[in-house]
Tab-separated table of N, CA and C in Angstrom:
chain	number	residue	atom	x	y	z
A	1	MET	N	-140.700	-40.537	41.920
A	1	MET	CA	-141.165	-41.514	42.879
A	1	MET	C	-142.628	-41.832	42.609
A	2	LYS	N	-143.025	-43.029	42.955
A	2	LYS	CA	-144.398	-43.423	42.701
A	2	LYS	C	-145.305	-43.090	43.878
A	3	GLN	N	-146.581	-43.111	43.625
A	3	GLN	CA	-147.560	-42.885	44.672
A	3	GLN	C	-148.300	-44.183	44.920
A	4	THR	N	-148.676	-44.426	46.174
A	4	THR	CA	-149.411	-45.612	46.537
A	4	THR	C	-150.811	-45.188	46.961
A	5	SER	N	-151.841	-45.589	46.208
A	5	SER	CA	-153.234	-45.173	46.396
A	5	SER	C	-153.286	-43.671	46.655
A	6	GLU	N	-153.803	-43.252	47.801
A	6	GLU	CA	-153.907	-41.824	48.085
A	6	GLU	C	-152.686	-41.292	48.841
A	7	PHE	N	-151.828	-42.176	49.294
A	7	PHE	CA	-150.644	-41.759	50.033
A	7	PHE	C	-149.589	-41.262	49.058
A	8	ARG	N	-149.053	-40.104	49.337
A	8	ARG	CA	-148.063	-39.480	48.451
A	8	ARG	C	-146.656	-39.677	49.011
A	9	ILE	N	-145.752	-40.201	48.180
A	9	ILE	CA	-144.347	-40.337	48.552
A	9	ILE	C	-143.710	-38.958	48.438
A	10	ARG	N	-143.208	-38.446	49.557
A	10	ARG	CA	-142.547	-37.145	49.632
A	10	ARG	C	-141.724	-37.126	50.910
A	11	THR	N	-141.086	-36.019	51.218
A	11	THR	CA	-140.378	-35.872	52.487
A	11	THR	C	-141.400	-35.777	53.612
A	12	TYR	N	-141.170	-36.537	54.678
A	12	TYR	CA	-142.031	-36.505	55.864
A	12	TYR	C	-141.162	-36.347	57.091
A	13	GLY	N	-141.715	-35.714	58.094
A	13	GLY	CA	-141.099	-35.755	59.413
A	13	GLY	C	-141.371	-37.129	60.002
A	14	TRP	N	-140.451	-37.624	60.815
A	14	TRP	CA	-140.616	-38.947	61.418
A	14	TRP	C	-141.936	-39.015	62.192
A	15	GLN	N	-142.217	-37.997	62.996
A	15	GLN	CA	-143.438	-37.983	63.796
A	15	GLN	C	-144.680	-37.904	62.904
A	16	GLU	N	-144.611	-37.098	61.868
A	16	GLU	CA	-145.728	-36.963	60.938
A	16	GLU	C	-146.086	-38.318	60.317
A	17	LEU	N	-145.086	-39.034	59.841
A	17	LEU	CA	-145.327	-40.331	59.223
A	17	LEU	C	-145.797	-41.346	60.264
A	18	ALA	N	-145.201	-41.307	61.432
A	18	ALA	CA	-145.602	-42.226	62.504
A	18	ALA	C	-147.080	-42.041	62.849
A	19	CYS	N	-147.534	-40.800	62.880
A	19	CYS	CA	-148.942	-40.521	63.191
A	19	CYS	C	-149.867	-41.000	62.074
A	20	LEU	N	-149.403	-40.978	60.845
A	20	LEU	CA	-150.201	-41.512	59.742
A	20	LEU	C	-150.351	-43.030	59.865
A	21	TYR	N	-149.292	-43.697	60.299
A	21	TYR	CA	-149.343	-45.145	60.484
A	21	TYR	C	-150.112	-45.541	61.743
A	22	ASN	N	-150.159	-44.658	62.717
A	22	ASN	CA	-150.769	-44.978	64.012
A	22	ASN	C	-151.763	-43.897	64.435
A	23	PRO	N	-152.830	-43.714	63.682
A	23	PRO	CA	-153.795	-42.678	64.064
A	23	PRO	C	-154.504	-43.068	65.362
A	24	GLY	N	-154.910	-42.071	66.104
A	24	GLY	CA	-155.666	-42.345	67.317
A	24	GLY	C	-154.828	-42.548	68.556
A	25	VAL	N	-153.510	-42.452	68.424
A	25	VAL	CA	-152.637	-42.515	69.599
A	25	VAL	C	-151.854	-41.210	69.672
A	26	THR	N	-151.221	-40.968	70.793
A	26	THR	CA	-150.438	-39.740	70.921
A	26	THR	C	-149.254	-39.784	69.959
A	27	PRO	N	-148.751	-38.621	69.549
A	27	PRO	CA	-147.566	-38.610	68.679
A	27	PRO	C	-146.390	-39.372	69.281
A	28	HIS	N	-146.197	-39.254	70.579
A	28	HIS	CA	-145.090	-39.960	71.243
A	28	HIS	C	-145.241	-41.474	71.080
A	29	THR	N	-146.449	-41.970	71.302
A	29	THR	CA	-146.710	-43.405	71.159
A	29	THR	C	-146.559	-43.840	69.707
A	30	ALA	N	-147.024	-43.017	68.782
A	30	ALA	CA	-146.907	-43.337	67.353
A	30	ALA	C	-145.444	-43.478	66.956
A	31	VAL	N	-144.603	-42.565	67.423
A	31	VAL	CA	-143.169	-42.614	67.118
A	31	VAL	C	-142.552	-43.889	67.685
A	32	LYS	N	-142.891	-44.225	68.927
A	32	LYS	CA	-142.353	-45.438	69.538
A	32	LYS	C	-142.764	-46.684	68.755
A	33	LYS	N	-144.014	-46.717	68.300
A	33	LYS	CA	-144.487	-47.875	67.531
A	33	LYS	C	-143.752	-47.997	66.205
A	34	LEU	N	-143.611	-46.886	65.489
A	34	LEU	CA	-142.914	-46.945	64.201
A	34	LEU	C	-141.462	-47.369	64.396
A	35	LYS	N	-140.811	-46.840	65.406
A	35	LYS	CA	-139.423	-47.240	65.682
A	35	LYS	C	-139.336	-48.729	65.993
A	36	SER	N	-140.296	-49.251	66.748
A	36	SER	CA	-140.259	-50.678	67.069
A	36	SER	C	-140.495	-51.516	65.813
A	37	TRP	N	-141.354	-51.063	64.902
A	37	TRP	CA	-141.555	-51.792	63.644
A	37	TRP	C	-140.269	-51.841	62.839
A	38	VAL	N	-139.541	-50.723	62.807
A	38	VAL	CA	-138.277	-50.679	62.060
A	38	VAL	C	-137.286	-51.683	62.666
A	39	GLU	N	-137.240	-51.747	63.977
A	39	GLU	CA	-136.303	-52.657	64.646
A	39	GLU	C	-136.713	-54.116	64.485
A	40	GLU	N	-138.010	-54.395	64.512
A	40	GLU	CA	-138.494	-55.777	64.539
A	40	GLU	C	-138.747	-56.370	63.154
A	41	SER	N	-138.942	-55.546	62.164
A	41	SER	CA	-139.275	-56.038	60.834
A	41	SER	C	-138.003	-56.500	60.131
A	42	PRO	N	-137.932	-57.769	59.764
A	42	PRO	CA	-136.697	-58.305	59.161
A	42	PRO	C	-136.252	-57.526	57.919
A	43	GLY	N	-135.036	-57.018	57.987
A	43	GLY	CA	-134.429	-56.346	56.845
A	43	GLY	C	-134.787	-54.889	56.673
A	44	LEU	N	-135.803	-54.409	57.376
A	44	LEU	CA	-136.249	-53.025	57.161
A	44	LEU	C	-135.193	-52.014	57.596
A	45	LYS	N	-134.639	-52.183	58.763
A	45	LYS	CA	-133.633	-51.226	59.239
A	45	LYS	C	-132.440	-51.177	58.290
A	46	GLN	N	-132.006	-52.324	57.808
A	46	GLN	CA	-130.868	-52.365	56.887
A	46	GLN	C	-131.189	-51.639	55.587
A	47	LYS	N	-132.402	-51.840	55.061
A	47	LYS	CA	-132.793	-51.160	53.826
A	47	LYS	C	-132.852	-49.650	54.036
A	48	LEU	N	-133.316	-49.216	55.205
A	48	LEU	CA	-133.336	-47.779	55.498
A	48	LEU	C	-131.916	-47.226	55.591
A	49	LEU	N	-131.038	-47.963	56.240
A	49	LEU	CA	-129.646	-47.520	56.347
A	49	LEU	C	-129.004	-47.414	54.966
A	50	GLU	N	-129.320	-48.353	54.082
A	50	GLU	CA	-128.807	-48.299	52.709
A	50	GLU	C	-129.357	-47.089	51.952
A	51	ALA	N	-130.520	-46.599	52.389
A	51	ALA	CA	-131.121	-45.406	51.788
A	51	ALA	C	-130.648	-44.140	52.511
A	52	GLU	N	-129.541	-44.276	53.258
A	52	GLU	CA	-128.890	-43.165	53.960
A	52	GLU	C	-129.704	-42.606	55.120
A	53	TRP	N	-130.528	-43.441	55.729
A	53	TRP	CA	-131.295	-43.057	56.917
A	53	TRP	C	-130.389	-43.056	58.133
A	54	LYS	N	-130.552	-42.056	58.968
A	54	LYS	CA	-129.833	-41.958	60.235
A	54	LYS	C	-130.889	-41.992	61.345
A	55	PRO	N	-130.767	-42.915	62.299
A	55	PRO	CA	-131.801	-43.069	63.326
A	55	PRO	C	-132.159	-41.796	64.097
A	56	LYS	N	-131.270	-40.865	64.240
A	56	LYS	CA	-131.557	-39.640	65.002
A	56	LYS	C	-132.159	-38.516	64.153
A	57	LYS	N	-132.191	-38.676	62.837
A	57	LYS	CA	-132.721	-37.621	61.962
A	57	LYS	C	-134.234	-37.547	62.073
A	58	ARG	N	-134.756	-36.336	61.990
A	58	ARG	CA	-136.194	-36.124	62.127
A	58	ARG	C	-136.933	-36.134	60.803
A	59	LEU	N	-136.195	-35.983	59.697
A	59	LEU	CA	-136.828	-35.985	58.379
A	59	LEU	C	-136.476	-37.253	57.617
A	60	LEU	N	-137.452	-37.750	56.888
A	60	LEU	CA	-137.253	-38.898	56.013
A	60	LEU	C	-137.337	-38.416	54.581
A	61	THR	N	-136.366	-38.801	53.776
A	61	THR	CA	-136.371	-38.428	52.361
A	61	THR	C	-137.451	-39.250	51.641
A	62	PRO	N	-137.849	-38.810	50.455
A	62	PRO	CA	-138.809	-39.611	49.688
A	62	PRO	C	-138.329	-41.052	49.478
A	63	ARG	N	-137.039	-41.238	49.259
A	63	ARG	CA	-136.495	-42.588	49.081
A	63	ARG	C	-136.683	-43.430	50.344
A	64	GLN	N	-136.449	-42.843	51.503
A	64	GLN	CA	-136.615	-43.557	52.764
A	64	GLN	C	-138.090	-43.864	53.035
A	65	VAL	N	-138.956	-42.911	52.700
A	65	VAL	CA	-140.398	-43.129	52.851
A	65	VAL	C	-140.838	-44.271	51.943
A	66	GLU	N	-140.311	-44.301	50.737
A	66	GLU	CA	-140.661	-45.371	49.806
A	66	GLU	C	-140.226	-46.734	50.350
A	67	VAL	N	-139.059	-46.799	50.994
A	67	VAL	CA	-138.608	-48.045	51.605
A	67	VAL	C	-139.610	-48.490	52.683
A	68	LEU	N	-140.032	-47.559	53.525
A	68	LEU	CA	-141.003	-47.884	54.568
A	68	LEU	C	-142.320	-48.362	53.980
A	69	VAL	N	-142.821	-47.639	52.976
A	69	VAL	CA	-144.105	-47.976	52.379
A	69	VAL	C	-144.030	-49.320	51.648
A	70	THR	N	-142.922	-49.580	50.996
A	70	THR	CA	-142.747	-50.859	50.319
A	70	THR	C	-142.757	-52.008	51.326
A	71	HIS	N	-142.128	-51.771	52.468
A	71	HIS	CA	-142.010	-52.817	53.477
A	71	HIS	C	-143.265	-52.958	54.336
A	72	LEU	N	-143.868	-51.842	54.728
A	72	LEU	CA	-144.992	-51.853	55.663
A	72	LEU	C	-146.356	-51.678	55.000
A	73	GLY	N	-146.344	-51.214	53.764
A	73	GLY	CA	-147.598	-50.838	53.120
A	73	GLY	C	-147.863	-49.363	53.385
A	74	ALA	N	-148.788	-48.791	52.655
A	74	ALA	CA	-149.102	-47.376	52.829
A	74	ALA	C	-149.869	-47.178	54.134
A	75	PRO	N	-149.631	-46.055	54.790
A	75	PRO	CA	-150.392	-45.798	56.021
A	75	PRO	C	-151.871	-45.564	55.721
């Protein structure tokens, strides 16, 4: 997997990644924001599902993280 600037593509917890994308807010708020981006961003949820993402899972595989970073940019 490739790396984007200083951000490393690897397995992340959903909350961990959400906090990287939304620093300065509570973890709960960060998770809600990331989930809303997935729902609102055209095609993102479908691409995650194709990468075998399950909405209730707490871990994101490197492939799923790469889909997010490709779509949203690096945190």
